[in-house]
Amino acid sequence: MKLHGTMEVKDNTLYIGGVSTMDLAKRYKTPLYVFDEELIINNCREYKKYFKVEENNNKIAYAGKAFLPKYMCNIINKEGLYLDVVSLGELYTAYKSNFPMEKILFHGNNKTIEEIKMGVDFGVGVFVVDNFYELDILESFCRDKNKIQNIYFRVTPGIDAHTHKYIKTGQIDSKFGFALTNGDFYNAVNKLKDYPHLKLVGIHAHIGSQIFEVEPYEEEVDVMFNLVKTLKDEYDIEIKEVDFGGGIGVYYTESDKPKTIKEFCEKIIDKCEKKCKELKINMPSLILEPGRSLVANAGSTLYSIGSIKDIKDVRTYVSVDGGMTDNIRPSLYQAGYECAVVNKMNNPKTSHKVTIAGKCCESGDILISNTSILDIESGDVLITTSTGAYGYSMASNYNKIPKNPVVFVNKGEDKLVCKRQSLDDLLYLEL
Ligand code: LLP
């Protein structure tokens, strides 16, 4: 198992942020999410440094969908990042954390009337307008409030980052954004003259998630900067901000070979500089919206091992006290993870493979298939790493299993950030 961030092994035991994971498991019980605060902060700083936030007025907007307790909003704010929200719930979380509303980008392909109204009332910095329906409603709320709202248009750039050769298919088959190929984007631009309360300051695209290659982003720079030029030359619109979305890939298992934040940022910036020169346009402010790459490796999950079922010559199932309720990604995306027994870190592995199963009533509730761990016994504490993104945020109460608590660790101290759901919490909404 790869050790991320501040993870270290002392006396055969895994420590994170200077805190023994065995102590955490005893104190908070399992299952438990543990976050390495220092690693999150370092990632924020790396992004700011290598994406030239201070020198070039660029922005890093954390994609809150990856993981957004109020405590996370506070870190993001303290580190000077912007925030991408996609729902009333995320917006409200930011609001209750006193996150500056002008530093919020409001995304979503079907913002409800209530969401648009709350966004305008709260004064969010930018609406990333996705479609004609939203354009109409947003204009009418802004007119009522006599306010000018900054907007980006979400563009469907037609880059498929998940195909082998990042083809530009010209595809319009996406629920997100205004397509370039069928003229929707320019229709939206033309309509702006009927929307005096909306000011187009930027364009945005998002090309996918868990992407390891820089080339699709370079393609995206080409498409977006060509648009900036067309808007200037043909529409006399100065695009001041270009938002490339998120999607930078991270390490989950040995088969993942991610680039560093530095490598990604430097290559994207370099491409932007070249493209600006080539097109003879001013460099706009550049925005990235990382979610996963800021938090995935900083989060881990601690479980207790219960039943161990050895089916001779077939498989050994090692079951834990959580599963698809706290990490849906293996069942939903066949995502791979690494694990270890936290108080047997230096014990050698054998060739005997085991399968780590969750406790939900689904055969598909398997966290890790065929992993080799030695010496595993009921009562041991198991850690799965890199569960920081899309773990807690996609957790469910399936089988009426309460959600895990979240603890942040840093410099030898631990801090409870989200409580464990109680049994009565599970019944809270029931009349
Ligand atoms: N910006 C926009 C507009 C997005 O739609 C997303 C992710 C991001 C930024 C952040 O992308 P990231 O840097 O985290 O890859 N539940 C899936 C991931 C869904 C991502 C959706 N959009 C998973 O667990 O893999």
CSV table of C-alpha atoms and ligand atoms in Angstrom, one decimal:
chain,number,residue,atom,x,y,z
A,1,MET,CA,0.0,0.0,0.0
A,2,LYS,CA,1.4,3.4,-1.0
A,3,LEU,CA,1.8,5.8,1.9
A,4,HIS,CA,0.2,9.2,1.1
A,5,GLY,CA,0.9,12.6,2.6
A,6,THR,CA,1.9,12.4,6.2
A,7,MET,CA,1.3,8.7,6.5
A,8,GLU,CA,4.2,6.9,8.3
A,9,VAL,CA,4.7,3.6,10.0
A,10,LYS,CA,5.9,3.5,13.7
A,11,ASP,CA,6.1,0.3,15.8
A,12,ASN,CA,4.4,-1.6,13.0
A,13,THR,CA,1.4,0.8,13.2
A,14,LEU,CA,0.2,3.4,10.7
A,15,TYR,CA,0.1,7.0,11.7
A,16,ILE,CA,-1.6,9.8,9.8
A,17,GLY,CA,-0.9,13.5,10.7
A,18,GLY,CA,1.1,12.2,13.6
A,19,VAL,CA,-1.9,10.3,15.1
A,20,SER,CA,-2.0,6.5,15.5
A,21,THR,CA,-4.8,5.1,13.4
A,22,MET,CA,-5.3,2.4,16.1
A,23,ASP,CA,-6.0,5.2,18.6
A,24,LEU,CA,-8.5,6.8,16.2
A,25,ALA,CA,-10.3,3.6,15.6
A,26,LYS,CA,-10.6,3.1,19.4
A,27,ARG,CA,-11.7,6.6,20.2
A,28,TYR,CA,-14.1,7.2,17.3
A,29,LYS,CA,-15.0,3.6,16.5
A,30,THR,CA,-15.2,2.3,13.0
A,31,PRO,CA,-16.0,2.8,10.2
A,32,LEU,CA,-14.4,6.2,10.2
A,33,TYR,CA,-13.1,8.6,7.6
A,34,VAL,CA,-9.7,10.1,8.4
A,35,PHE,CA,-8.4,13.2,6.6
A,36,ASP,CA,-4.8,14.4,6.4
A,37,GLU,CA,-5.3,18.1,6.7
A,38,GLU,CA,-1.6,18.9,5.9
A,39,LEU,CA,-1.9,17.1,2.6
A,40,ILE,CA,-5.1,19.0,1.6
A,41,ILE,CA,-3.4,22.3,2.5
A,42,ASN,CA,-0.2,21.3,0.5
A,43,ASN,CA,-2.3,20.4,-2.5
A,44,CYS,CA,-4.1,23.8,-2.4
A,45,ARG,CA,-0.7,25.5,-2.2
A,46,GLU,CA,0.8,23.5,-5.0
A,47,TYR,CA,-2.2,24.4,-7.2
A,48,LYS,CA,-1.9,28.1,-6.4
A,49,LYS,CA,1.8,28.1,-7.0
A,50,TYR,CA,2.0,26.2,-10.2
A,51,PHE,CA,-1.2,27.6,-11.7
A,52,LYS,CA,0.3,31.0,-11.1
A,53,VAL,CA,-2.7,32.2,-9.1
A,54,GLU,CA,-0.9,35.2,-7.6
A,55,GLU,CA,1.2,36.2,-10.6
A,56,ASN,CA,-1.5,35.9,-13.3
A,57,ASN,CA,-4.7,36.5,-11.4
A,58,ASN,CA,-5.7,32.8,-12.2
A,59,LYS,CA,-8.1,31.0,-9.9
A,60,ILE,CA,-8.4,27.6,-8.4
A,61,ALA,CA,-12.0,26.7,-7.6
A,62,TYR,CA,-12.4,23.6,-5.5
A,63,ALA,CA,-15.2,21.3,-6.8
A,64,GLY,CA,-17.2,20.8,-3.7
A,65,LYS,CA,-19.0,17.8,-5.0
A,66,ALA,CA,-15.8,15.8,-4.1
A,67,PHE,CA,-16.2,16.4,-0.4
A,68,LEU,CA,-17.8,19.4,1.3
A,69,PRO,CA,-18.3,19.6,5.0
A,70,LYS,CA,-18.2,23.1,6.5
A,71,TYR,CA,-14.7,22.4,7.8
A,72,MET,CA,-13.5,21.9,4.2
A,73,CYS,CA,-15.1,25.2,3.1
A,74,ASN,CA,-13.1,26.8,5.9
A,75,ILE,CA,-9.8,25.3,4.7
A,76,ILE,CA,-10.5,26.3,1.1
A,77,ASN,CA,-11.4,29.8,2.1
A,78,LYS,CA,-8.3,30.1,4.3
A,79,GLU,CA,-6.1,29.0,1.4
A,80,GLY,CA,-7.6,31.6,-0.8
A,81,LEU,CA,-9.4,29.2,-3.3
A,82,TYR,CA,-12.7,29.7,-5.0
A,83,LEU,CA,-15.5,27.2,-4.7
A,84,ASP,CA,-17.6,25.4,-7.3
A,85,VAL,CA,-21.0,24.4,-6.1
A,86,VAL,CA,-23.8,22.6,-7.9
A,87,SER,CA,-26.8,22.5,-5.6
A,88,LEU,CA,-28.8,24.3,-2.9
A,89,GLY,CA,-27.1,22.0,-0.3
A,90,GLU,CA,-23.6,22.9,-1.4
A,91,LEU,CA,-24.4,26.6,-1.7
A,92,TYR,CA,-26.0,26.6,1.8
A,93,THR,CA,-23.0,24.7,3.3
A,94,ALA,CA,-20.7,27.4,1.9
A,95,TYR,CA,-23.1,30.2,3.1
A,96,LYS,CA,-23.2,28.7,6.6
A,97,SER,CA,-19.4,28.5,6.6
A,98,ASN,CA,-19.2,32.2,5.8
A,99,PHE,CA,-17.5,31.4,2.5
A,100,PRO,CA,-17.3,34.6,0.5
A,101,MET,CA,-20.2,34.4,-1.9
A,102,GLU,CA,-18.4,36.4,-4.6
A,103,LYS,CA,-15.9,33.5,-4.8
A,104,ILE,CA,-18.5,31.0,-5.7
A,105,LEU,CA,-19.1,29.5,-9.2
A,106,PHE,CA,-22.6,28.1,-9.5
A,107,HIS,CA,-22.7,25.0,-11.8
A,108,GLY,CA,-25.4,22.6,-12.8
A,109,ASN,CA,-27.3,21.5,-15.9
A,110,ASN,CA,-30.7,21.9,-14.3
A,111,LYS,CA,-30.6,24.5,-11.6
A,112,THR,CA,-34.0,24.7,-10.1
A,113,ILE,CA,-35.9,28.0,-9.8
A,114,GLU,CA,-35.2,27.9,-6.1
A,115,GLU,CA,-31.5,27.4,-6.7
A,116,ILE,CA,-31.2,30.2,-9.2
A,117,LYS,CA,-33.1,32.5,-6.8
A,118,MET,CA,-31.0,31.6,-3.8
A,119,GLY,CA,-27.8,32.0,-5.9
A,120,VAL,CA,-28.9,35.5,-6.9
A,121,ASP,CA,-30.1,36.4,-3.4
A,122,PHE,CA,-26.8,35.2,-1.8
A,123,GLY,CA,-24.8,37.1,-4.5
A,124,VAL,CA,-22.7,34.3,-5.9
A,125,GLY,CA,-19.9,35.5,-8.1
A,126,VAL,CA,-20.6,33.6,-11.3
A,127,PHE,CA,-23.4,31.6,-12.6
A,128,VAL,CA,-22.0,29.0,-15.1
A,129,VAL,CA,-25.1,29.1,-17.4
A,130,ASP,CA,-25.7,25.7,-19.0
A,131,ASN,CA,-28.8,26.2,-21.1
A,132,PHE,CA,-31.5,28.5,-22.5
A,133,TYR,CA,-34.0,27.7,-19.7
A,134,GLU,CA,-31.5,28.9,-17.1
A,135,LEU,CA,-30.7,32.0,-19.1
A,136,ASP,CA,-34.3,33.1,-19.1
A,137,ILE,CA,-34.9,32.5,-15.4
A,138,LEU,CA,-31.6,34.1,-14.3
A,139,GLU,CA,-32.3,37.2,-16.4
A,140,SER,CA,-35.8,37.6,-14.8
A,141,PHE,CA,-34.5,37.3,-11.2
A,142,CYS,CA,-31.7,39.7,-11.9
A,143,ARG,CA,-34.1,42.2,-13.5
A,144,ASP,CA,-36.4,42.0,-10.5
A,145,LYS,CA,-33.4,42.7,-8.2
A,146,ASN,CA,-32.0,45.3,-10.6
A,147,LYS,CA,-28.7,43.6,-10.5
A,148,ILE,CA,-26.1,42.7,-13.1
A,149,GLN,CA,-24.9,39.1,-12.8
A,150,ASN,CA,-21.6,37.8,-14.1
A,151,ILE,CA,-22.0,34.6,-16.0
A,152,TYR,CA,-19.9,32.0,-17.9
A,153,PHE,CA,-21.3,29.9,-20.7
A,154,ARG,CA,-20.7,26.2,-20.3
A,155,VAL,CA,-19.4,25.0,-23.7
A,156,THR,CA,-19.6,21.4,-24.9
A,157,PRO,CA,-16.2,21.3,-26.5
A,158,GLY,CA,-16.6,17.9,-28.1
A,159,ILE,CA,-13.4,16.4,-26.6
A,160,ASP,CA,-13.8,12.9,-25.3
A,161,ALA,CA,-10.9,12.5,-22.8
A,162,HIS,CA,-11.9,8.9,-22.1
A,163,THR,CA,-11.4,7.6,-25.6
A,164,HIS,CA,-8.0,6.4,-26.5
A,165,LYS,CA,-7.0,9.3,-28.8
A,166,TYR,CA,-8.9,12.1,-27.2
A,167,ILE,CA,-10.9,12.6,-30.4
A,168,LYS,CA,-12.7,15.7,-31.1
A,169,THR,CA,-15.9,14.1,-32.3
A,170,GLY,CA,-17.9,17.3,-32.5
A,171,GLN,CA,-20.3,15.3,-30.3
A,172,ILE,CA,-23.4,17.1,-29.2
A,173,ASP,CA,-24.7,14.2,-27.2
A,174,SER,CA,-24.1,15.6,-23.7
A,175,LYS,CA,-26.6,16.8,-21.1
A,176,PHE,CA,-24.2,19.6,-20.2
A,177,GLY,CA,-23.7,22.9,-21.9
A,178,PHE,CA,-24.1,24.7,-25.2
A,179,ALA,CA,-22.8,22.7,-28.1
A,180,LEU,CA,-20.5,24.3,-30.6
A,181,THR,CA,-21.3,22.1,-33.5
A,182,ASN,CA,-25.0,22.7,-33.8
A,183,GLY,CA,-24.8,26.5,-33.3
A,184,ASP,CA,-26.4,26.5,-29.8
A,185,PHE,CA,-23.4,28.3,-28.3
A,186,TYR,CA,-23.6,31.2,-30.8
A,187,ASN,CA,-27.4,31.3,-30.5
A,188,ALA,CA,-26.9,31.8,-26.8
A,189,VAL,CA,-24.3,34.6,-27.4
A,190,ASN,CA,-26.7,36.3,-29.9
A,191,LYS,CA,-29.5,36.2,-27.3
A,192,LEU,CA,-27.5,38.1,-24.8
A,193,LYS,CA,-28.6,41.4,-26.2
A,194,ASP,CA,-32.1,40.6,-24.9
A,195,TYR,CA,-30.6,39.9,-21.5
A,196,PRO,CA,-29.2,43.2,-20.2
A,197,HIS,CA,-28.8,41.9,-16.7
A,198,LEU,CA,-26.4,39.2,-17.6
A,199,LYS,CA,-22.7,39.9,-18.3
A,200,LEU,CA,-20.7,37.2,-20.1
A,201,VAL,CA,-17.3,37.4,-18.6
A,202,GLY,CA,-16.1,33.8,-19.2
A,203,ILE,CA,-16.4,30.5,-20.8
A,204,HIS,CA,-16.2,27.1,-19.2
A,205,ALA,CA,-15.8,23.4,-20.2
A,206,HIS,CA,-15.2,20.2,-18.3
A,207,ILE,CA,-13.9,17.3,-20.2
A,208,GLY,CA,-14.1,14.4,-17.7
A,209,SER,CA,-12.7,13.0,-14.5
A,210,GLN,CA,-9.7,10.9,-13.4
A,211,ILE,CA,-7.8,12.0,-16.5
A,212,PHE,CA,-4.0,11.2,-16.6
A,213,GLU,CA,-3.0,12.8,-19.8
A,214,VAL,CA,-2.3,16.4,-20.5
A,215,GLU,CA,-3.2,16.2,-24.2
A,216,PRO,CA,-7.0,16.4,-23.8
A,217,TYR,CA,-6.5,19.6,-21.8
A,218,GLU,CA,-4.3,21.0,-24.5
A,219,GLU,CA,-7.0,20.2,-27.0
A,220,GLU,CA,-9.4,22.0,-24.7
A,221,VAL,CA,-7.1,25.1,-24.6
A,222,ASP,CA,-7.2,25.1,-28.4
A,223,VAL,CA,-11.0,25.0,-28.6
A,224,MET,CA,-11.6,27.5,-25.8
A,225,PHE,CA,-9.0,30.1,-26.9
A,226,ASN,CA,-10.3,29.9,-30.5
A,227,LEU,CA,-13.7,30.8,-29.1
A,228,VAL,CA,-12.2,33.7,-27.1
A,229,LYS,CA,-10.8,35.0,-30.4
A,230,THR,CA,-14.0,34.5,-32.3
A,231,LEU,CA,-16.0,36.3,-29.6
A,232,LYS,CA,-13.7,39.2,-29.7
A,233,ASP,CA,-13.4,39.5,-33.5
A,234,GLU,CA,-17.0,38.7,-34.5
A,235,TYR,CA,-19.0,39.7,-31.5
A,236,ASP,CA,-16.9,42.4,-29.8
A,237,ILE,CA,-17.1,40.4,-26.5
A,238,GLU,CA,-14.0,40.4,-24.4
A,239,ILE,CA,-13.8,37.1,-22.5
A,240,LYS,CA,-11.8,37.8,-19.4
A,241,GLU,CA,-11.9,34.3,-17.8
A,242,VAL,CA,-11.5,30.8,-19.2
A,243,ASP,CA,-12.4,27.9,-16.9
A,244,PHE,CA,-11.1,24.5,-17.9
A,245,GLY,CA,-13.0,22.5,-15.3
A,246,GLY,CA,-11.6,19.7,-13.2
A,247,GLY,CA,-10.7,16.1,-13.8
A,248,ILE,CA,-7.0,15.6,-13.0
A,249,GLY,CA,-6.4,12.0,-12.2
A,250,VAL,CA,-5.0,10.6,-8.9
A,251,TYR,CA,-3.3,7.4,-7.6
A,252,TYR,CA,-5.7,4.7,-6.3
A,253,THR,CA,-3.7,1.6,-7.1
A,254,GLU,CA,-0.3,0.7,-8.7
A,255,SER,CA,-1.9,0.8,-12.2
A,256,ASP,CA,-2.5,4.5,-11.9
A,257,LYS,CA,0.3,6.7,-13.0
A,258,PRO,CA,-0.8,10.3,-12.3
A,259,LYS,CA,1.2,13.4,-13.1
A,260,THR,CA,2.0,15.8,-10.3
A,261,ILE,CA,-0.1,18.9,-9.8
A,262,LYS,CA,3.1,20.8,-10.9
A,263,GLU,CA,3.4,18.9,-14.1
A,264,PHE,CA,-0.2,19.4,-15.0
A,265,CYS,CA,-0.4,23.1,-14.2
A,266,GLU,CA,2.9,23.9,-15.9
A,267,LYS,CA,1.9,22.2,-19.1
A,268,ILE,CA,-1.6,23.8,-19.2
A,269,ILE,CA,-0.2,27.2,-18.6
A,270,ASP,CA,2.5,26.7,-21.2
A,271,LYS,CA,0.0,25.7,-23.8
A,272,CYS,CA,-2.2,28.7,-22.9
A,273,GLU,CA,0.8,31.1,-23.3
A,274,LYS,CA,1.7,29.6,-26.7
A,275,LYS,CA,-1.9,29.7,-27.9
A,276,CYS,CA,-2.4,33.3,-26.9
A,277,LYS,CA,0.7,34.3,-28.8
A,278,GLU,CA,-0.4,32.4,-31.9
A,279,LEU,CA,-3.8,34.0,-31.9
A,280,LYS,CA,-2.5,37.4,-30.8
A,281,ILE,CA,-5.0,37.7,-28.0
A,282,ASN,CA,-4.6,38.9,-24.4
A,283,MET,CA,-4.1,36.2,-21.8
A,284,PRO,CA,-7.4,35.8,-19.9
A,285,SER,CA,-7.5,34.8,-16.3
A,286,LEU,CA,-7.4,31.0,-16.2
A,287,ILE,CA,-9.5,28.8,-13.9
A,288,LEU,CA,-9.1,25.1,-12.8
A,289,GLU,CA,-11.7,23.3,-10.8
A,290,PRO,CA,-10.0,20.4,-9.1
A,291,GLY,CA,-12.0,18.2,-6.8
A,292,ARG,CA,-10.5,14.7,-6.6
A,293,SER,CA,-6.9,15.8,-6.9
A,294,LEU,CA,-7.2,18.0,-3.9
A,295,VAL,CA,-8.7,15.5,-1.5
A,296,ALA,CA,-8.7,11.9,-2.7
A,297,ASN,CA,-5.3,10.9,-1.4
A,298,ALA,CA,-5.8,12.9,1.8
A,299,GLY,CA,-8.8,10.7,2.9
A,300,SER,CA,-8.7,7.1,4.2
A,301,THR,CA,-11.3,4.9,5.7
A,302,LEU,CA,-10.8,2.7,8.8
A,303,TYR,CA,-12.9,-0.4,9.2
A,304,SER,CA,-13.1,-3.3,11.7
A,305,ILE,CA,-12.8,-6.8,10.3
A,306,GLY,CA,-15.6,-9.1,11.2
A,307,SER,CA,-16.5,-12.4,9.5
A,308,ILE,CA,-13.8,-14.2,7.5
A,309,LYS,CA,-15.2,-16.8,5.3
A,310,ASP,CA,-12.8,-19.2,3.5
A,311,ILE,CA,-14.3,-21.1,0.6
A,312,LYS,CA,-11.6,-23.6,-0.1
A,313,ASP,CA,-10.0,-23.3,-3.6
A,314,VAL,CA,-12.5,-20.5,-4.4
A,315,ARG,CA,-12.1,-17.4,-2.4
A,316,THR,CA,-11.6,-15.9,1.1
A,317,TYR,CA,-14.1,-13.2,1.9
A,318,VAL,CA,-13.0,-10.8,4.6
A,319,SER,CA,-16.0,-8.6,5.7
A,320,VAL,CA,-15.8,-5.1,7.1
A,321,ASP,CA,-18.3,-3.0,9.1
A,322,GLY,CA,-18.9,-0.6,6.2
A,323,GLY,CA,-18.9,-1.0,2.4
A,324,MET,CA,-20.9,0.5,-0.5
A,325,THR,CA,-22.7,2.9,1.9
A,326,ASP,CA,-19.5,4.7,2.6
A,327,ASN,CA,-17.7,4.0,-0.6
A,328,ILE,CA,-20.0,3.4,-3.6
A,329,ARG,CA,-17.1,3.7,-6.1
A,330,PRO,CA,-16.0,0.1,-6.4
A,331,SER,CA,-19.6,-1.1,-7.0
A,332,LEU,CA,-20.5,1.8,-9.2
A,333,TYR,CA,-17.3,2.2,-11.3
A,334,GLN,CA,-15.3,-0.9,-10.5
A,335,ALA,CA,-12.9,1.4,-8.9
A,336,GLY,CA,-9.8,-0.1,-7.4
A,337,TYR,CA,-8.3,0.7,-3.9
A,338,GLU,CA,-5.4,-0.3,-1.7
A,339,CYS,CA,-5.6,-1.5,1.8
A,340,ALA,CA,-3.6,-2.6,4.8
A,341,VAL,CA,-4.1,-3.8,8.4
A,342,VAL,CA,-3.1,-0.7,10.4
A,343,ASN,CA,-1.3,-2.5,13.3
A,344,LYS,CA,0.5,-5.0,11.1
A,345,MET,CA,2.1,-2.7,8.6
A,346,ASN,CA,5.4,-4.4,8.4
A,347,ASN,CA,4.2,-7.9,8.3
A,348,PRO,CA,5.2,-9.6,5.1
A,349,LYS,CA,2.5,-10.4,2.6
A,350,THR,CA,1.8,-13.9,1.3
A,351,SER,CA,0.5,-15.0,-2.1
A,352,HIS,CA,-2.8,-15.8,-0.5
A,353,LYS,CA,-5.4,-13.4,-1.8
A,354,VAL,CA,-8.5,-12.2,0.0
A,355,THR,CA,-11.5,-10.2,-1.1
A,356,ILE,CA,-12.6,-7.4,1.1
A,357,ALA,CA,-16.4,-7.3,1.3
A,358,GLY,CA,-18.8,-4.8,2.7
A,359,LYS,CA,-21.8,-5.6,4.9
A,360,CYS,CA,-24.6,-4.5,2.6
A,361,CYS,CA,-27.2,-6.9,1.3
A,362,GLU,CA,-25.8,-6.9,-2.2
A,363,SER,CA,-23.3,-9.4,-3.7
A,364,GLY,CA,-21.8,-6.5,-5.5
A,365,ASP,CA,-20.8,-4.9,-2.3
A,366,ILE,CA,-17.1,-5.7,-2.6
A,367,LEU,CA,-14.6,-3.1,-1.8
A,368,ILE,CA,-11.4,-4.8,-3.0
A,369,SER,CA,-11.2,-8.0,-5.0
A,370,ASN,CA,-8.2,-10.3,-4.6
A,371,THR,CA,-5.7,-8.4,-2.5
A,372,SER,CA,-2.9,-10.0,-0.6
A,373,ILE,CA,-2.7,-9.3,3.1
A,374,LEU,CA,-1.1,-11.5,5.7
A,375,ASP,CA,-2.3,-12.4,9.1
A,376,ILE,CA,-5.8,-10.9,8.9
A,377,GLU,CA,-8.0,-11.7,11.8
A,378,SER,CA,-11.4,-10.7,13.0
A,379,GLY,CA,-11.1,-7.6,15.1
A,380,ASP,CA,-8.2,-6.2,13.1
A,381,VAL,CA,-8.5,-2.6,11.8
A,382,LEU,CA,-8.2,-2.3,8.0
A,383,ILE,CA,-7.5,0.9,6.1
A,384,THR,CA,-8.5,1.7,2.5
A,385,THR,CA,-6.6,4.7,1.2
A,386,SER,CA,-7.5,7.4,-1.3
A,387,THR,CA,-11.2,7.5,-0.3
A,388,GLY,CA,-11.2,11.3,0.3
A,389,ALA,CA,-13.1,12.2,-2.9
A,390,TYR,CA,-16.6,11.0,-3.7
A,391,GLY,CA,-16.6,8.8,-0.6
A,392,TYR,CA,-18.4,10.8,2.0
A,393,SER,CA,-20.1,13.0,-0.6
A,394,MET,CA,-21.7,9.9,-2.2
A,395,ALA,CA,-22.4,8.0,1.0
A,396,SER,CA,-25.9,6.6,1.5
A,397,ASN,CA,-28.1,5.1,4.2
A,398,TYR,CA,-28.8,2.0,2.3
A,399,ASN,CA,-29.8,-0.8,4.7
A,400,LYS,CA,-30.3,2.0,7.2
A,401,ILE,CA,-26.6,2.0,7.9
A,402,PRO,CA,-25.6,5.3,9.6
A,403,LYS,CA,-23.0,7.5,7.9
A,404,ASN,CA,-19.5,7.4,9.2
A,405,PRO,CA,-18.0,10.3,11.2
A,406,VAL,CA,-15.2,12.4,9.6
A,407,VAL,CA,-12.0,13.2,11.6
A,408,PHE,CA,-9.2,15.5,10.5
A,409,VAL,CA,-5.7,14.9,11.8
A,410,ASN,CA,-2.8,17.3,11.7
A,411,LYS,CA,0.4,17.6,13.7
A,412,GLY,CA,-0.4,15.0,16.2
A,413,GLU,CA,-4.0,16.3,16.9
A,414,ASP,CA,-7.3,15.0,15.8
A,415,LYS,CA,-10.5,16.9,15.3
A,416,LEU,CA,-14.0,15.5,14.8
A,417,VAL,CA,-15.5,17.4,11.9
A,418,CYS,CA,-18.7,15.4,11.2
A,419,LYS,CA,-20.4,13.2,13.8
A,420,ARG,CA,-21.5,9.6,13.2
A,421,GLN,CA,-25.2,9.5,12.3
A,422,SER,CA,-27.1,8.1,15.2
A,423,LEU,CA,-30.0,5.6,14.9
A,424,ASP,CA,-32.4,8.4,15.8
A,425,ASP,CA,-30.8,10.6,13.0
A,426,LEU,CA,-31.9,7.8,10.6
A,427,LEU,CA,-35.5,8.3,11.7
A,428,TYR,CA,-35.3,12.1,11.9
A,429,LEU,CA,-37.3,12.7,8.7
A,430,GLU,CA,-39.9,10.1,9.4
A,431,LEU,CA,-43.3,11.3,10.6
B,1,LLP,N1,-15.9,20.8,-12.5
B,1,LLP,C1,-17.1,20.3,-13.0
B,1,LLP,C2,-17.9,21.1,-13.9
B,1,LLP,C3,-17.4,18.9,-12.8
B,1,LLP,O1,-18.5,18.4,-13.3
B,1,LLP,C4,-16.5,18.2,-12.0
B,1,LLP,C5,-16.8,16.8,-11.7
B,1,LLP,C6,-15.3,18.8,-11.5
B,1,LLP,C7,-15.1,20.1,-11.7
B,1,LLP,C8,-14.4,18.1,-10.6
B,1,LLP,O2,-13.8,17.0,-11.2
B,1,LLP,P1,-12.6,16.2,-10.5
B,1,LLP,O3,-11.4,17.1,-10.4
B,1,LLP,O4,-13.1,15.8,-9.1
B,1,LLP,O5,-12.4,15.0,-11.3
B,1,LLP,N2,-18.4,10.6,-8.8
B,1,LLP,C9,-17.3,10.4,-9.8
B,1,LLP,C10,-16.8,11.7,-10.3
B,1,LLP,C11,-17.8,12.6,-10.9
B,1,LLP,C12,-17.2,13.9,-11.3
B,1,LLP,C13,-18.3,14.8,-11.8
B,1,LLP,N3,-17.8,16.1,-12.1
B,1,LLP,C14,-16.3,9.5,-9.1
B,1,LLP,O6,-16.4,9.1,-8.0
B,1,LLP,O7,-15.3,9.1,-9.8
